């Protein structure tokens, strides 16, 4: 109960940060506001707060359902149109890994395994697990991956709002207010998604609590079995949960190390930015896709965080999700194999 109270206090601080961001008319307030409020609050060591990781699995399930709800029977007809764009994920991922590894290893003089795993455009948790197995520097990998995620999650909303002129203070394209929800259908769907998450975990699917419900809901929504929307209030709560969790990745790390890692990772972020710009230009001028959709499809952030942003801006979720699935499959299959040889 004590830990639960500490988690709830952390979420309350995240909520207050979100309210401040709403008041200041800043982009993506529910996510970014909670990130900044948490990042500041964890510097006060006597504050009785802990990361609300207990809320992460149910929140991931909700995001998986929300993503799957975008796969209507009509949208699935466009998937063959994505084929060439999906193929370009392969060279993009390889180039991101190559230049990232070169930057950390040659320029910053990190060891080769740490450079390689830190530059991977995959999940923080997955890369740390692989790093532990291969005896790489997991502290550096955590900071490298968390910093990259931080830069991507923080910069994307500002790019979208101030360059693309899209208001992302809140979007209800795939959601609806709680009072208009068919609760029976929603809870049946959520119960089925819990089983899908547990099954995916048991068969060792990467990001099981996201991927299991997502695959199930893609099937259920694309066949028209379910049509219920995700409550808008739940989506706001999810943003606060992940905002606070992201903020906690910097806890108990000396500010000097955070500062140095952020500076180091910013160089990697610039490399990612240039590579993204090149591939966005190639796809935009050769294929029929919107710049915003391409940006989110090739944005090397966490799959959960990028999909959450895509949900809020009303982007082409099937297009974006499929690209991140392909990238994740590439990363999770080649990362352990090559890392063992380094």
Coordinates of C-alpha atoms in Angstrom, one line a residue:
X1 CA 0.0 0.0 0.0
X2 CA 2.9 2.3 0.8
X3 CA 4.4 1.8 -2.7
X4 CA 1.0 2.3 -4.3
X5 CA 0.7 5.7 -2.4
X6 CA 4.2 6.7 -3.7
X7 CA 3.2 5.8 -7.2
X8 CA 0.0 7.7 -7.0
X9 CA 1.9 10.8 -5.7
X10 CA 4.3 10.5 -8.6
X11 CA 1.3 10.4 -11.0
X12 CA -0.3 13.4 -9.3
X13 CA 3.0 15.4 -9.8
X14 CA 2.8 14.3 -13.5
X15 CA -0.8 15.5 -13.7
X16 CA 0.2 18.8 -12.2
X17 CA 2.9 19.2 -14.9
X18 CA 0.4 18.4 -17.6
X19 CA -2.0 21.1 -16.2
X20 CA 0.8 23.6 -16.3
X21 CA 1.6 22.6 -20.0
X22 CA -2.1 23.0 -20.9
X23 CA -2.2 26.4 -19.3
X24 CA 1.0 27.5 -21.2
X25 CA -0.5 26.1 -24.5
X26 CA 2.5 23.8 -25.1
X27 CA 2.2 20.7 -27.4
X28 CA 1.3 17.3 -26.1
X29 CA 0.8 18.5 -22.5
X30 CA -0.3 15.2 -21.0
X31 CA 2.9 13.5 -22.0
X32 CA 5.5 16.3 -22.1
X33 CA 4.1 18.0 -19.0
X34 CA 4.4 14.8 -16.9
X35 CA 7.9 14.1 -18.2
X36 CA 9.2 17.6 -17.2
X37 CA 7.4 17.6 -13.8
X38 CA 8.8 14.2 -13.0
X39 CA 12.3 15.0 -14.2
X40 CA 12.4 18.0 -11.8
X41 CA 10.7 16.3 -8.8
X42 CA 13.1 13.3 -8.7
X43 CA 16.0 15.7 -7.9
X44 CA 14.4 16.1 -4.5
X45 CA 15.5 12.8 -2.9
X46 CA 13.3 13.1 0.2
X47 CA 10.1 13.3 -1.9
X48 CA 8.2 10.0 -1.3
X49 CA 7.7 9.0 -5.0
X50 CA 8.6 5.9 -7.0
X51 CA 8.1 5.0 -10.7
X52 CA 4.6 3.8 -11.4
X53 CA 5.8 0.8 -13.3
X54 CA 2.9 -1.3 -12.0
X55 CA 0.6 0.8 -14.2
X56 CA 2.8 0.2 -17.3
X57 CA 1.4 -3.3 -18.4
X58 CA -2.3 -2.3 -18.3
X59 CA -1.4 1.0 -20.0
X60 CA 0.5 -0.8 -22.7
X61 CA -2.5 -3.1 -23.3
X62 CA -4.7 0.0 -23.8
X63 CA -2.3 1.4 -26.3
X64 CA -2.3 -1.9 -28.2
X65 CA -6.1 -1.9 -28.3
X66 CA -6.1 1.8 -29.5
X67 CA -3.6 1.0 -32.3
X68 CA -5.6 -2.0 -33.4
X69 CA -8.8 0.0 -33.5
X70 CA -7.3 2.0 -36.4
X71 CA -7.2 -1.1 -38.6
X72 CA -10.6 -0.9 -40.1
X73 CA -11.6 -3.1 -43.0
X74 CA -11.3 -0.1 -45.4
X75 CA -7.8 0.8 -44.3
X76 CA -6.4 -2.7 -44.7
X77 CA -7.0 -2.4 -48.4
X78 CA -4.2 0.1 -48.5
X79 CA -1.5 -2.2 -47.0
X80 CA -0.1 -3.4 -50.4
X81 CA 0.5 0.3 -51.2
X82 CA 2.9 0.4 -48.2
X83 CA 5.2 -2.4 -49.5
X84 CA 8.0 -0.3 -51.1
X85 CA 8.0 2.1 -48.1
X86 CA 8.3 -0.9 -45.7
X87 CA 11.3 -2.2 -47.7
X88 CA 13.1 1.1 -47.1
X89 CA 13.0 0.4 -43.3
X90 CA 15.7 -2.2 -43.8
X91 CA 18.5 0.2 -45.2
X92 CA 17.3 2.9 -42.8
X93 CA 17.7 0.7 -39.8
X94 CA 21.1 -0.6 -40.9
X95 CA 22.4 3.0 -41.5
X96 CA 21.1 4.2 -38.1
X97 CA 23.0 1.3 -36.4
X98 CA 26.2 1.8 -38.5
X99 CA 26.5 5.5 -38.0
X100 CA 25.4 5.4 -34.4
X101 CA 28.0 2.7 -33.5
X102 CA 30.7 4.6 -35.4
X103 CA 29.9 7.8 -33.5
X104 CA 29.9 6.3 -30.1
X105 CA 32.9 4.0 -30.7
X106 CA 35.2 6.2 -32.8
X107 CA 34.2 9.7 -31.6
X108 CA 33.3 9.1 -28.0
X109 CA 35.6 6.1 -27.4
X110 CA 32.9 3.9 -25.8
X111 CA 33.5 0.1 -26.0
X112 CA 32.2 -1.6 -29.2
X113 CA 29.4 -3.6 -27.6
X114 CA 28.1 -0.7 -25.6
X115 CA 28.3 1.6 -28.7
X116 CA 26.4 -1.0 -30.8
X117 CA 23.6 -1.7 -28.3
X118 CA 23.3 2.0 -27.4
X119 CA 22.8 3.0 -31.0
X120 CA 20.1 0.4 -31.7
X121 CA 16.8 2.0 -32.6
X122 CA 15.0 -0.5 -30.3
X123 CA 13.4 -0.5 -26.9
X124 CA 15.3 0.6 -23.8
X125 CA 14.4 -2.5 -21.7
X126 CA 15.1 -4.9 -24.5
X127 CA 18.6 -3.5 -25.2
X128 CA 19.5 -3.4 -21.5
X129 CA 18.5 -7.1 -21.2
X130 CA 20.7 -8.0 -24.1
X131 CA 23.5 -5.9 -22.7
X132 CA 23.3 -7.7 -19.3
X133 CA 23.5 -11.1 -21.0
X134 CA 26.6 -10.0 -23.0
X135 CA 28.3 -8.1 -20.1
X136 CA 28.1 -4.7 -21.8
X137 CA 28.0 -1.4 -19.8
X138 CA 24.2 -1.5 -19.1
X139 CA 24.3 1.9 -17.2
X140 CA 25.6 3.6 -20.3
X141 CA 23.2 1.7 -22.5
X142 CA 20.2 2.7 -20.3
X143 CA 21.3 6.4 -20.4
X144 CA 22.0 6.3 -24.2
X145 CA 18.7 4.7 -25.0
X146 CA 16.7 6.8 -22.5
X147 CA 18.3 10.0 -23.8
X148 CA 17.6 9.2 -27.4
X149 CA 14.0 8.4 -26.5
X150 CA 13.8 11.7 -24.5
X151 CA 15.1 13.8 -27.4
X152 CA 12.7 12.1 -29.9
X153 CA 9.6 12.3 -27.6
X154 CA 10.3 15.9 -26.7
X155 CA 11.2 17.2 -30.2
X156 CA 8.5 15.5 -32.2
X157 CA 5.5 17.4 -30.7
X158 CA 7.2 20.7 -31.2
X159 CA 8.1 19.8 -34.8
X160 CA 4.5 18.7 -35.5
X161 CA 2.9 21.7 -33.9
X162 CA 5.1 24.5 -35.0
X163 CA 6.4 23.2 -38.4
X164 CA 3.3 21.2 -39.6
X165 CA 0.9 23.6 -37.8
X166 CA -1.1 20.8 -36.3
X167 CA -2.6 21.4 -32.9
X168 CA -1.8 18.4 -30.7
X169 CA -3.1 19.6 -27.4
X170 CA -5.7 16.8 -27.7
X171 CA -7.1 14.7 -30.5
X172 CA -10.1 12.4 -30.3
X173 CA -10.0 10.9 -33.8
X174 CA -9.9 7.3 -32.4
X175 CA -11.3 8.1 -29.0
X176 CA -14.6 9.2 -27.5
X177 CA -15.6 10.6 -24.1
X178 CA -16.0 8.0 -21.3
X179 CA -19.7 8.8 -21.0
X180 CA -20.4 7.7 -24.6
X181 CA -18.6 4.3 -24.3
X182 CA -20.3 0.9 -24.6
X183 CA -18.7 -0.4 -21.3
X184 CA -19.7 -4.0 -21.8
X185 CA -18.0 -4.2 -25.3
X186 CA -15.0 -2.3 -24.0
X187 CA -14.4 -4.5 -20.9
X188 CA -14.9 -7.7 -23.0
X189 CA -12.3 -6.4 -25.4
X190 CA -9.9 -5.5 -22.6
X191 CA -10.3 -8.9 -20.9
X192 CA -9.5 -10.6 -24.2
X193 CA -6.5 -8.3 -24.6
X194 CA -5.2 -9.3 -21.2
X195 CA -5.2 -13.0 -22.2
X196 CA -3.5 -12.0 -25.5
X197 CA -0.8 -10.1 -23.6
X198 CA -0.2 -13.1 -21.2
X199 CA 0.0 -15.5 -24.2
X200 CA 2.4 -13.2 -26.0
X201 CA 4.6 -13.0 -22.9
X202 CA 4.6 -16.8 -22.5
X203 CA 5.8 -17.3 -26.1
X204 CA 8.4 -14.6 -25.6
X205 CA 7.1 -12.0 -28.0
X206 CA 9.0 -8.7 -27.7
X207 CA 7.0 -5.9 -26.0
X208 CA 4.3 -8.6 -25.3
X209 CA 1.9 -6.4 -23.4
X210 CA 1.8 -4.0 -26.4
X211 CA 2.1 -6.5 -29.3
X212 CA -0.3 -9.2 -28.0
X213 CA -3.3 -6.9 -27.6
X214 CA -2.4 -5.0 -30.7
X215 CA -2.4 -8.1 -32.9
X216 CA -5.6 -9.3 -31.4
X217 CA -7.4 -6.0 -31.7
X218 CA -6.1 -5.6 -35.3
X219 CA -7.9 -8.9 -36.1
X220 CA -11.1 -8.0 -34.2
X221 CA -11.4 -4.5 -35.6
X222 CA -10.4 -5.3 -39.2
X223 CA -13.0 -8.0 -39.3
X224 CA -15.7 -5.8 -37.8
X225 CA -16.2 -7.9 -34.6
X226 CA -15.5 -4.9 -32.4
X227 CA -16.2 -1.2 -33.1
X228 CA -15.9 0.4 -29.6
X229 CA -13.7 3.5 -29.3
X230 CA -11.1 4.0 -26.6
X231 CA -12.2 6.4 -23.9
X232 CA -10.4 9.7 -24.3
X233 CA -9.9 10.0 -20.5
X234 CA -8.0 6.7 -20.6
X235 CA -5.6 7.9 -23.3
X236 CA -4.8 11.0 -21.3
X237 CA -4.1 8.8 -18.2
X238 CA -1.8 6.6 -20.3
X239 CA 0.2 9.7 -21.4
X240 CA 0.8 10.7 -17.7
X241 CA 1.8 7.1 -16.8
X242 CA 4.5 6.9 -19.5
X243 CA 5.5 10.5 -19.0
X244 CA 6.3 9.8 -15.4
X245 CA 8.1 6.5 -16.2
X246 CA 10.3 8.3 -18.8
X247 CA 11.1 11.0 -16.2
X248 CA 12.1 8.4 -13.7
X249 CA 14.8 6.9 -16.0
X250 CA 17.1 9.7 -14.8
X251 CA 16.6 9.0 -11.0
X252 CA 19.7 8.3 -8.9
X253 CA 22.0 9.3 -11.8
X254 CA 24.3 12.2 -11.0
X255 CA 23.4 15.4 -12.9
X256 CA 27.0 15.5 -14.3
X257 CA 26.6 12.1 -15.9
X258 CA 23.1 13.0 -17.2
X259 CA 24.5 16.2 -18.7
X260 CA 27.4 14.5 -20.4
X261 CA 25.2 11.7 -21.7
X262 CA 22.6 14.1 -23.1
X263 CA 25.4 16.1 -24.8
X264 CA 26.8 12.8 -26.2
X265 CA 23.4 11.5 -27.3
X266 CA 22.5 14.8 -28.9
X267 CA 25.3 14.1 -31.5
X268 CA 23.6 10.7 -32.2
X269 CA 20.2 12.5 -32.4
X270 CA 21.6 14.8 -35.1
X271 CA 22.7 11.8 -37.1
X272 CA 19.3 10.3 -36.7
X273 CA 17.7 13.6 -37.7
X274 CA 19.8 13.7 -40.9
X275 CA 19.0 10.1 -41.8
X276 CA 15.3 10.6 -41.2
X277 CA 15.3 13.7 -43.4
X278 CA 17.0 11.8 -46.2
X279 CA 14.5 9.0 -46.1
X280 CA 11.5 11.3 -45.6
X281 CA 12.5 13.2 -48.8
X282 CA 13.0 9.9 -50.8
X283 CA 9.6 8.5 -49.8
X284 CA 7.8 11.8 -50.1
X285 CA 9.0 12.6 -53.6
X286 CA 8.8 9.0 -54.9
X287 CA 5.7 7.6 -53.1
X288 CA 2.3 9.0 -52.2
X289 CA 2.5 9.5 -48.4
X290 CA 2.1 12.5 -46.2
X291 CA 5.3 14.0 -44.6
X292 CA 3.9 13.7 -41.1
X293 CA 3.1 10.0 -41.6
X294 CA 6.6 9.3 -42.9
X295 CA 8.2 11.3 -40.1
X296 CA 6.3 9.2 -37.4
X297 CA 6.9 5.9 -39.3
X298 CA 10.7 6.5 -39.5
X299 CA 11.1 8.4 -36.2
X300 CA 13.5 6.2 -34.1
X301 CA 11.6 6.6 -30.8
X302 CA 10.0 3.9 -28.7
X303 CA 7.2 2.1 -30.4
X304 CA 4.8 2.9 -27.6
X305 CA 5.7 6.6 -27.5
X306 CA 5.6 7.1 -31.3
X307 CA 2.3 5.3 -31.6
X308 CA 0.9 7.4 -28.8
X309 CA 1.9 10.6 -30.6
X310 CA 0.4 9.2 -33.8
X311 CA -2.8 8.5 -32.1
X312 CA -3.0 12.1 -30.8
X313 CA -2.4 13.8 -34.1
X314 CA -4.7 11.5 -36.1
X315 CA -1.9 10.2 -38.3
X316 CA -2.1 7.1 -40.5
X317 CA -1.7 4.5 -37.7
X318 CA -1.6 1.3 -39.9
X319 CA 1.2 2.8 -42.0
X320 CA 3.2 4.0 -39.0
X321 CA 2.7 0.8 -36.9
X322 CA 3.7 -1.5 -39.7
X323 CA 6.9 0.4 -40.2
X324 CA 7.8 0.2 -36.5
X325 CA 7.0 -3.5 -36.3
X326 CA 9.4 -4.2 -39.3
X327 CA 12.1 -2.1 -37.6
X328 CA 11.6 -3.8 -34.2
X329 CA 11.8 -7.3 -35.9
X330 CA 15.0 -6.3 -37.6
X331 CA 16.6 -4.9 -34.4
X332 CA 15.5 -7.7 -32.1
X333 CA 16.7 -10.4 -34.5
X334 CA 20.1 -9.0 -35.4
X335 CA 21.1 -7.2 -32.2
X336 CA 22.0 -10.3 -30.1
X337 CA 23.6 -12.1 -33.1
X338 CA 26.0 -9.3 -34.0
X339 CA 26.6 -8.2 -30.4
X340 CA 27.9 -11.6 -29.5
X341 CA 30.5 -11.4 -32.3
X342 CA 31.8 -8.0 -31.3

